N, CA and C atoms as an extended XYZ file, in Angstrom:
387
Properties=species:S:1:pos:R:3:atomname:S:1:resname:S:1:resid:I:1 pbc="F F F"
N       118.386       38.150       22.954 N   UNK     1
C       118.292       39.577       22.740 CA  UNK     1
C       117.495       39.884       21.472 C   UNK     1
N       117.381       39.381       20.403 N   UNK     2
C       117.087       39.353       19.631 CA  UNK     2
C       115.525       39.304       19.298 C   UNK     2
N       114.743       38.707       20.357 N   UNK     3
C       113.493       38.548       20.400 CA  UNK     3
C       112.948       39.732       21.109 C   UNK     3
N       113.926       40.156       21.890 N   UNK     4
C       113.748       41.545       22.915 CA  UNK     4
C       113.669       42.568       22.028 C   UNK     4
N       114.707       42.962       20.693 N   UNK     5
C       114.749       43.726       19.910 CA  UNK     5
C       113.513       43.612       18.714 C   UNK     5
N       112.887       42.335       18.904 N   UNK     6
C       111.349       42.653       18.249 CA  UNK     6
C       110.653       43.569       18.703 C   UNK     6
N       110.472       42.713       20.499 N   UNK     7
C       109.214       43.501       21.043 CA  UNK     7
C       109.270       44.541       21.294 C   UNK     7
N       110.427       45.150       21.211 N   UNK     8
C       110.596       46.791       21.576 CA  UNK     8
C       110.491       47.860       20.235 C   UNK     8
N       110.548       47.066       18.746 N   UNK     9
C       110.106       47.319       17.839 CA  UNK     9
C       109.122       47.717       17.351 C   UNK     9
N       107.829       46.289       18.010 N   UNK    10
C       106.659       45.931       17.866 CA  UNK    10
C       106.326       46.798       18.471 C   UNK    10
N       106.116       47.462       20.075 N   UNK    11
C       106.244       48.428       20.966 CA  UNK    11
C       106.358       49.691       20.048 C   UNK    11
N       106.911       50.090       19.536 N   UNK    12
C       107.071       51.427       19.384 CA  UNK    12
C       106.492       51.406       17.789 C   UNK    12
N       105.847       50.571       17.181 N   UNK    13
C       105.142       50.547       16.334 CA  UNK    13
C       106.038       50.458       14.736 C   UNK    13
N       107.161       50.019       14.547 N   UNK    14
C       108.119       50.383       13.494 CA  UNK    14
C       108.531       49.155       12.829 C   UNK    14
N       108.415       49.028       11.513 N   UNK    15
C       109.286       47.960       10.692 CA  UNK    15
C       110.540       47.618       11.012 C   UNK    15
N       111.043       46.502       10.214 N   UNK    16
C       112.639       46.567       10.074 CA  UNK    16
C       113.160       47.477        9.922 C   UNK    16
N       112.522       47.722        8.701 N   UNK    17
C       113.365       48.835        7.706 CA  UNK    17
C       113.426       50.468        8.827 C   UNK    17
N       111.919       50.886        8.834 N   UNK    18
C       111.956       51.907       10.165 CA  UNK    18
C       113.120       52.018       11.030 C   UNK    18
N       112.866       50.666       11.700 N   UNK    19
C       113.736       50.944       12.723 CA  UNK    19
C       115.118       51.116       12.529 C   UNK    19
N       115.555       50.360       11.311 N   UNK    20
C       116.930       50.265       11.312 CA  UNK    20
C       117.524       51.486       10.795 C   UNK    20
N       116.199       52.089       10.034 N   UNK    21
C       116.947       53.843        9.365 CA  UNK    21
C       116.730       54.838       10.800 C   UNK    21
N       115.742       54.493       11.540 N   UNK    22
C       116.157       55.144       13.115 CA  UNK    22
C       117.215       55.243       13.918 C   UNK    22
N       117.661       53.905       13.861 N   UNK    23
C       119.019       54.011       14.503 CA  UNK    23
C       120.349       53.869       14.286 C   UNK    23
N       119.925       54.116       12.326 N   UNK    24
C       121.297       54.375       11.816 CA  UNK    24
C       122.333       53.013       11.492 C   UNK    24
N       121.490       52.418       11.165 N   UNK    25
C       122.011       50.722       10.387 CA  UNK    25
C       120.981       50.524        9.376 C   UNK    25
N       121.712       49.295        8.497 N   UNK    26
C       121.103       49.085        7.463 CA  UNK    26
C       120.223       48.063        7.684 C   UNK    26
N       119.255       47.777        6.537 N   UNK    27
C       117.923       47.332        6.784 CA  UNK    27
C       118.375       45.470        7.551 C   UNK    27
N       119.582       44.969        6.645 N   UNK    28
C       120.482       43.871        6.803 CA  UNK    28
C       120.433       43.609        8.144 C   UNK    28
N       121.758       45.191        8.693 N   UNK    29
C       122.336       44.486        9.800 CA  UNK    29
C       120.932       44.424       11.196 C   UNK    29
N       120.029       45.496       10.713 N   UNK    30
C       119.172       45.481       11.917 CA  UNK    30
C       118.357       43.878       11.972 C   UNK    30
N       117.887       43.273       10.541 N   UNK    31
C       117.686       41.940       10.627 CA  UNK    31
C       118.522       41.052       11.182 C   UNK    31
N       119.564       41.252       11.327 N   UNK    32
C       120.259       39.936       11.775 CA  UNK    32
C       120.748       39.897       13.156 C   UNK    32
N       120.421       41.677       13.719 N   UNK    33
C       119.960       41.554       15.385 CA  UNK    33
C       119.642       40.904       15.597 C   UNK    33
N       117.556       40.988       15.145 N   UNK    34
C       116.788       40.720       15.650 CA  UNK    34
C       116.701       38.915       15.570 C   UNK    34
N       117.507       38.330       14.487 N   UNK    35
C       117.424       36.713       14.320 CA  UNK    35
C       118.912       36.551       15.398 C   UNK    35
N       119.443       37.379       15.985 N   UNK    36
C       120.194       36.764       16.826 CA  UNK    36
C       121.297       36.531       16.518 C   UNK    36
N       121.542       36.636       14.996 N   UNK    37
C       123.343       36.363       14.002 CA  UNK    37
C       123.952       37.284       14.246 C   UNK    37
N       123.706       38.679       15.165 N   UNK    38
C       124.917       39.279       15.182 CA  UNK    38
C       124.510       40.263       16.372 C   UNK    38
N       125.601       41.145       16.906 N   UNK    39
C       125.651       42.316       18.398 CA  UNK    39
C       125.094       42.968       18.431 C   UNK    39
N       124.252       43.540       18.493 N   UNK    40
C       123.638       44.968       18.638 CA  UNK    40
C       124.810       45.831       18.819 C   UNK    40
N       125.056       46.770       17.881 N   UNK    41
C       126.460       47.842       18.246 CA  UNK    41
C       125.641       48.970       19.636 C   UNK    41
N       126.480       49.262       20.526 N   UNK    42
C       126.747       50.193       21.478 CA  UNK    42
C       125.418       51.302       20.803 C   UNK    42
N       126.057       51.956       19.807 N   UNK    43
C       125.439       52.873       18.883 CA  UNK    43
C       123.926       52.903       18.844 C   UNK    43
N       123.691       51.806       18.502 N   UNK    44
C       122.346       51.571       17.769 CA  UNK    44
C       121.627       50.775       19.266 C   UNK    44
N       122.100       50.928       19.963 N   UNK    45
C       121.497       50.635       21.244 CA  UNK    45
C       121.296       51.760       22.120 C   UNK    45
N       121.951       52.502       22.029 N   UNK    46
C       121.793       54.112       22.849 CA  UNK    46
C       120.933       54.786       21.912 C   UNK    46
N       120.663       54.406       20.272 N   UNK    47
C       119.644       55.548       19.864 CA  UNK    47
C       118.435       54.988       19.783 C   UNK    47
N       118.132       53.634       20.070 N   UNK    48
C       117.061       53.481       20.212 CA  UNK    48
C       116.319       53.575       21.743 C   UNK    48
N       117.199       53.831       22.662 N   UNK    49
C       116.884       54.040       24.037 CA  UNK    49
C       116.892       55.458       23.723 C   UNK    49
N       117.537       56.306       23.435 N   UNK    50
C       117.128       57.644       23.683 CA  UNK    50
C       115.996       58.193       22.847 C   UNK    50
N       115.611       57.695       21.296 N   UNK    51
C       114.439       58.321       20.438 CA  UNK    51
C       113.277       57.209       20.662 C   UNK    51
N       113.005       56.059       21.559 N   UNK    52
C       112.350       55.519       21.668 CA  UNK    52
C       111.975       55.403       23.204 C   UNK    52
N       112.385       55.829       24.254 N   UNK    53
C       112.659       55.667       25.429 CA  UNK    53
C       112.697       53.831       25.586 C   UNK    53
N       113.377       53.240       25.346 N   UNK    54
C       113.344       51.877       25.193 CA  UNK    54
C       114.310       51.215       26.398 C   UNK    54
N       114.157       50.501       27.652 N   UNK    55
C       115.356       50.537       28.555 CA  UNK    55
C       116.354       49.297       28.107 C   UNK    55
N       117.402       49.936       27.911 N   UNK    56
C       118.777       49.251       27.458 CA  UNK    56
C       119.070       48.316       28.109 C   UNK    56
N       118.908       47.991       29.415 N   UNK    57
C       119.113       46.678       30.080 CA  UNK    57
C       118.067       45.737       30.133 C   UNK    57
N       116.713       46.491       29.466 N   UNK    58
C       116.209       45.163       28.978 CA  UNK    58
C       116.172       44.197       27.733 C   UNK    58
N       116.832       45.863       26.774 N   UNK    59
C       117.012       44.548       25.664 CA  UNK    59
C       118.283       43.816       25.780 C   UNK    59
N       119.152       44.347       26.467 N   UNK    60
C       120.637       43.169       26.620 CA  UNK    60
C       120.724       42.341       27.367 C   UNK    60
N       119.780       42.734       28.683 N   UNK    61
C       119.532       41.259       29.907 CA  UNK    61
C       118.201       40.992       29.961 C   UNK    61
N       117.415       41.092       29.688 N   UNK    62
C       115.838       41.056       30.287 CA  UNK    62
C       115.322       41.755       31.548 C   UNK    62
N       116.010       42.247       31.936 N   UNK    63
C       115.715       42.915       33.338 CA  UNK    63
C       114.721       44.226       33.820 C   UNK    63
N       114.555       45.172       34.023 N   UNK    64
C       113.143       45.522       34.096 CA  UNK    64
C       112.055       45.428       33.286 C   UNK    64
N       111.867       46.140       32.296 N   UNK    65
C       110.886       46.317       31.603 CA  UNK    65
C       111.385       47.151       30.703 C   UNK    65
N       110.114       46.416       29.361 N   UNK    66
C       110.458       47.217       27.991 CA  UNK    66
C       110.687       48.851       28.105 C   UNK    66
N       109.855       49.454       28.732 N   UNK    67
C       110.136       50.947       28.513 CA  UNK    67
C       109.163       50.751       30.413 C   UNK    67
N       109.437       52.115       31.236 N   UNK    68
C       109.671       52.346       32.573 CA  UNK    68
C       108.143       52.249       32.859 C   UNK    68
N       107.245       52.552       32.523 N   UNK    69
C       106.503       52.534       33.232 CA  UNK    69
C       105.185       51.068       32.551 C   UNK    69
N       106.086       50.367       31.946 N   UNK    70
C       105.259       48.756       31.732 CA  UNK    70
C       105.242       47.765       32.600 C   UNK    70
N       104.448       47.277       32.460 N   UNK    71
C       104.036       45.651       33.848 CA  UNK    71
C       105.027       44.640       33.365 C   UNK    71
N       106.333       44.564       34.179 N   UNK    72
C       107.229       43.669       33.568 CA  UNK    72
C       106.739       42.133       33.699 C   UNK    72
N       106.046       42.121       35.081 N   UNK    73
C       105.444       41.021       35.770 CA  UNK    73
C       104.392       40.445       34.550 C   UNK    73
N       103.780       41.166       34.008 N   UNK    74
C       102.703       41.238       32.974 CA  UNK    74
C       103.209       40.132       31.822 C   UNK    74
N       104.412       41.369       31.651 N   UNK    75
C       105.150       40.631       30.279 CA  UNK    75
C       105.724       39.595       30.754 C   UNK    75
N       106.358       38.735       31.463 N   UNK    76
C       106.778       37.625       31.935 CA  UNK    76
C       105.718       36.357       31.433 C   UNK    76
N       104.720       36.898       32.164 N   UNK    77
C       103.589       35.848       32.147 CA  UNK    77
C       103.164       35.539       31.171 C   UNK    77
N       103.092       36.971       30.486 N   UNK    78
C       102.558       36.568       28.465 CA  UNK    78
C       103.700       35.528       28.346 C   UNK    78
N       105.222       35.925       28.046 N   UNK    79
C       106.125       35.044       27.332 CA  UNK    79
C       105.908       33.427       27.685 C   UNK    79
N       106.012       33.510       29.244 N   UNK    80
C       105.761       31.619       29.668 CA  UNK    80
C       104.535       31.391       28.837 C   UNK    80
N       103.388       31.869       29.402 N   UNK    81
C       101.736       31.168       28.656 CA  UNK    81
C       102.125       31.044       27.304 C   UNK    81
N       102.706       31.379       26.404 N   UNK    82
C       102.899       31.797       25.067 CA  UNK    82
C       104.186       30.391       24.910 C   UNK    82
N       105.397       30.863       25.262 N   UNK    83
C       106.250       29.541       25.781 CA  UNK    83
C       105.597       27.696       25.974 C   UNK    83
N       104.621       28.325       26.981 N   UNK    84
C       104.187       26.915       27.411 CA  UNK    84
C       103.200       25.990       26.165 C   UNK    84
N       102.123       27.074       25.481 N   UNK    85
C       101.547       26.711       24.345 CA  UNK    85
C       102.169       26.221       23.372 C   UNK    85
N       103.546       27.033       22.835 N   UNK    86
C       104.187       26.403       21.661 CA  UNK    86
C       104.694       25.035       21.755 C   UNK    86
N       105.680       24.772       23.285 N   UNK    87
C       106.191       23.192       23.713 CA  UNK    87
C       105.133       22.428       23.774 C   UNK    87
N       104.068       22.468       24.318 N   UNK    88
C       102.959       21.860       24.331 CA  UNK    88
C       102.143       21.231       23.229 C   UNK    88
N       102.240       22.116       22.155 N   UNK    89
C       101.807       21.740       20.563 CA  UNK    89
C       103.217       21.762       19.342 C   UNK    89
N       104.328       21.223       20.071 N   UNK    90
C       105.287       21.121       19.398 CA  UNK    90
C       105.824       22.350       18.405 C   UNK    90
N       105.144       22.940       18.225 N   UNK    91
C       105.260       24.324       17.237 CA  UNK    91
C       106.450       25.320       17.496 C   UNK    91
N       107.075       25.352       16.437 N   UNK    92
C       108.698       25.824       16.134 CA  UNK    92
C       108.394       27.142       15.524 C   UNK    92
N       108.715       29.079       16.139 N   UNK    93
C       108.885       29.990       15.180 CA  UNK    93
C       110.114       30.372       15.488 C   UNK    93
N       110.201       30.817       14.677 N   UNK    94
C       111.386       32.293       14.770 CA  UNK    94
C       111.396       33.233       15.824 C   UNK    94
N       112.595       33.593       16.896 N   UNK    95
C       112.456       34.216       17.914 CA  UNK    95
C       111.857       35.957       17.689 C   UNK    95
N       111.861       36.480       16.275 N   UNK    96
C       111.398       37.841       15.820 CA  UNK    96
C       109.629       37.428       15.800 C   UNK    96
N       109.843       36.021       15.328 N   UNK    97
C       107.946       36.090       15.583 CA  UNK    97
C       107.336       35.498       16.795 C   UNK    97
N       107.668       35.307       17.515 N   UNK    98
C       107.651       34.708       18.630 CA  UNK    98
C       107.282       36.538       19.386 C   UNK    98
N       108.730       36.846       19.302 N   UNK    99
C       108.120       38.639       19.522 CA  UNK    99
C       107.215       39.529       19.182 C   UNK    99
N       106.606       39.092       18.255 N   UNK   100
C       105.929       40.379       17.528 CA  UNK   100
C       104.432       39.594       18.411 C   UNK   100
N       104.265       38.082       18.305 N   UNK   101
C       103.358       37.911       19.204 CA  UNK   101
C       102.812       38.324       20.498 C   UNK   101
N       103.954       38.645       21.426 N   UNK   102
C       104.707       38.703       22.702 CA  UNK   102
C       103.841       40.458       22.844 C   UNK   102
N       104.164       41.009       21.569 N   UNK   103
C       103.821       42.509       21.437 CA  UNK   103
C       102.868       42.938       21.446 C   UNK   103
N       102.192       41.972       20.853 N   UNK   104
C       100.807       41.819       20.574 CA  UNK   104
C        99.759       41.865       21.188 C   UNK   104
N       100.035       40.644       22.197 N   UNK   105
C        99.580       40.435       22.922 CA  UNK   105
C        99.516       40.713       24.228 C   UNK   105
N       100.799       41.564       24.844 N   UNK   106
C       101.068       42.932       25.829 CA  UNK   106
C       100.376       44.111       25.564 C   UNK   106
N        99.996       44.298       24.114 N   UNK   107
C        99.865       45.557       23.969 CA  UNK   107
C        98.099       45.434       24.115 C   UNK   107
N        97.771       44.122       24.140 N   UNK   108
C        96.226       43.964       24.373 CA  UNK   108
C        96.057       43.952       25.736 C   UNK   108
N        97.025       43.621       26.434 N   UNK   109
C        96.694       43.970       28.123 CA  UNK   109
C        96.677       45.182       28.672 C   UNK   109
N        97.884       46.411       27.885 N   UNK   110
C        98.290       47.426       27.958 CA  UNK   110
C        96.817       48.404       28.265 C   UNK   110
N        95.685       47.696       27.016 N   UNK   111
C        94.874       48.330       26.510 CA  UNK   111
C        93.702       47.897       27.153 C   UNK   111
N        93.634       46.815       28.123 N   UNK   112
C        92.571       46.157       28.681 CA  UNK   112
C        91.722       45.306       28.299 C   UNK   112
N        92.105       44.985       27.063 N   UNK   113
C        91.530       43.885       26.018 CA  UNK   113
C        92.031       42.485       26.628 C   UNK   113
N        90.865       42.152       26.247 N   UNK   114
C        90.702       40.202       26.958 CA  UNK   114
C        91.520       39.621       25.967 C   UNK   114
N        92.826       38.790       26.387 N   UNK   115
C        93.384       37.856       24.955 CA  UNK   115
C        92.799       36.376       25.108 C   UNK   115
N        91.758       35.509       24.304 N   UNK   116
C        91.295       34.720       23.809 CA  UNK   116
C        92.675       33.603       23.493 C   UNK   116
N        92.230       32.212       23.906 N   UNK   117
C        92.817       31.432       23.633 CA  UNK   117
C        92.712       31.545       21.746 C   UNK   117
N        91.413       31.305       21.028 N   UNK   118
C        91.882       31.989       19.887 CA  UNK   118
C        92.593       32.910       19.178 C   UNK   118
N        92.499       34.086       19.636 N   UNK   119
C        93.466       35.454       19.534 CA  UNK   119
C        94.723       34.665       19.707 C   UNK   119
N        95.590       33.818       20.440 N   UNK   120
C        96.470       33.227       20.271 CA  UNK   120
C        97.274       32.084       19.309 C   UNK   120
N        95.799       31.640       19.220 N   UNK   121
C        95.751       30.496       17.949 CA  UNK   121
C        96.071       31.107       16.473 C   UNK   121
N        95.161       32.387       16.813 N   UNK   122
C        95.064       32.808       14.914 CA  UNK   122
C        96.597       33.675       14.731 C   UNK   122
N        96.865       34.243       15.974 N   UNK   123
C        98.327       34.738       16.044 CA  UNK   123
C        99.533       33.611       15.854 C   UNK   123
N        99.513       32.780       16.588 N   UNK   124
C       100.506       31.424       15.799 CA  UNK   124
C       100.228       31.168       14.754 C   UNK   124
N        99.253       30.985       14.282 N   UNK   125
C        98.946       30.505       12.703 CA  UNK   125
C        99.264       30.977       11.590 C   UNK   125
N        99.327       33.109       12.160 N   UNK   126
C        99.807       33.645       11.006 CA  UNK   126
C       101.098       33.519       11.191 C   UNK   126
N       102.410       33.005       12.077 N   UNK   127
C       103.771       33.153       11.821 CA  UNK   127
C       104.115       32.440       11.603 C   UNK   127
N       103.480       30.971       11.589 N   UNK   128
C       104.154       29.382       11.580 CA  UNK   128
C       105.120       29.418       10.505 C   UNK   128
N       105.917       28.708       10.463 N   UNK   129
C       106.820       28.628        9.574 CA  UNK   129
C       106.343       27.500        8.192 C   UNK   129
């Protein structure tokens, strides 16, 4: 869930800090969503679906799509290709950067932009740990 609560971040264009004064948590607890150490409260899950149109069953199950009218099929395919590159070159991030990639690089399809096996490269490179 936690990687879900990036890309829907990344998606709607907002920091930690942003988001977490959006939906009414502190800068803390919204970090430790997104690394996965703790629940998303009820709360802060209904206000980011209602001031973000963000769909709630995808950030708690994965199941349709980030917001209603996105290519879920789309986004699938980014995560595996993206998935398959990192196992492939052994390369370990953080599931928040792993997302913001994910965002990134949806939001270049969104837009009709070609993503480059480079464009991918220089995007891992800036999150590596």
């Amino acid at each position: 869930m936690g990687a879900r609560l990036a890309i829907a971040r990344n998606e709607v264009g907002l920091t930690q800090t942003a988001m977490a004064e959006a939906i009414g948590v502190s800068h803390r607890a919204y970090h430790s969503y997104e690394k996965g150490q703790r629940g998303l409260p009820v709360e802060a899950l209904v206000a980011m679906a209602d001031r973000f149109e963000v769909d709630a069953a995808w950030i708690l199950l994965g199941t349709k799509a980030v917001r209603a009218a996105h290519d879920f099929e789309a986004l699938k395919r980014i995560e595996t290709s993206l998935d398959q590159r990192l196992n492939a070159e052994e390369i370990k991030i953080k599931s928040e950067k792993r997302g913001a990639i994910v965002a990134r690089w949806y939001q270049s399809h969104v837009e009709g932009r070609e993503v480059t096996d480079d464009d991918v490269h220089t995007w891992i490179e800036l999150v590596r740990e």
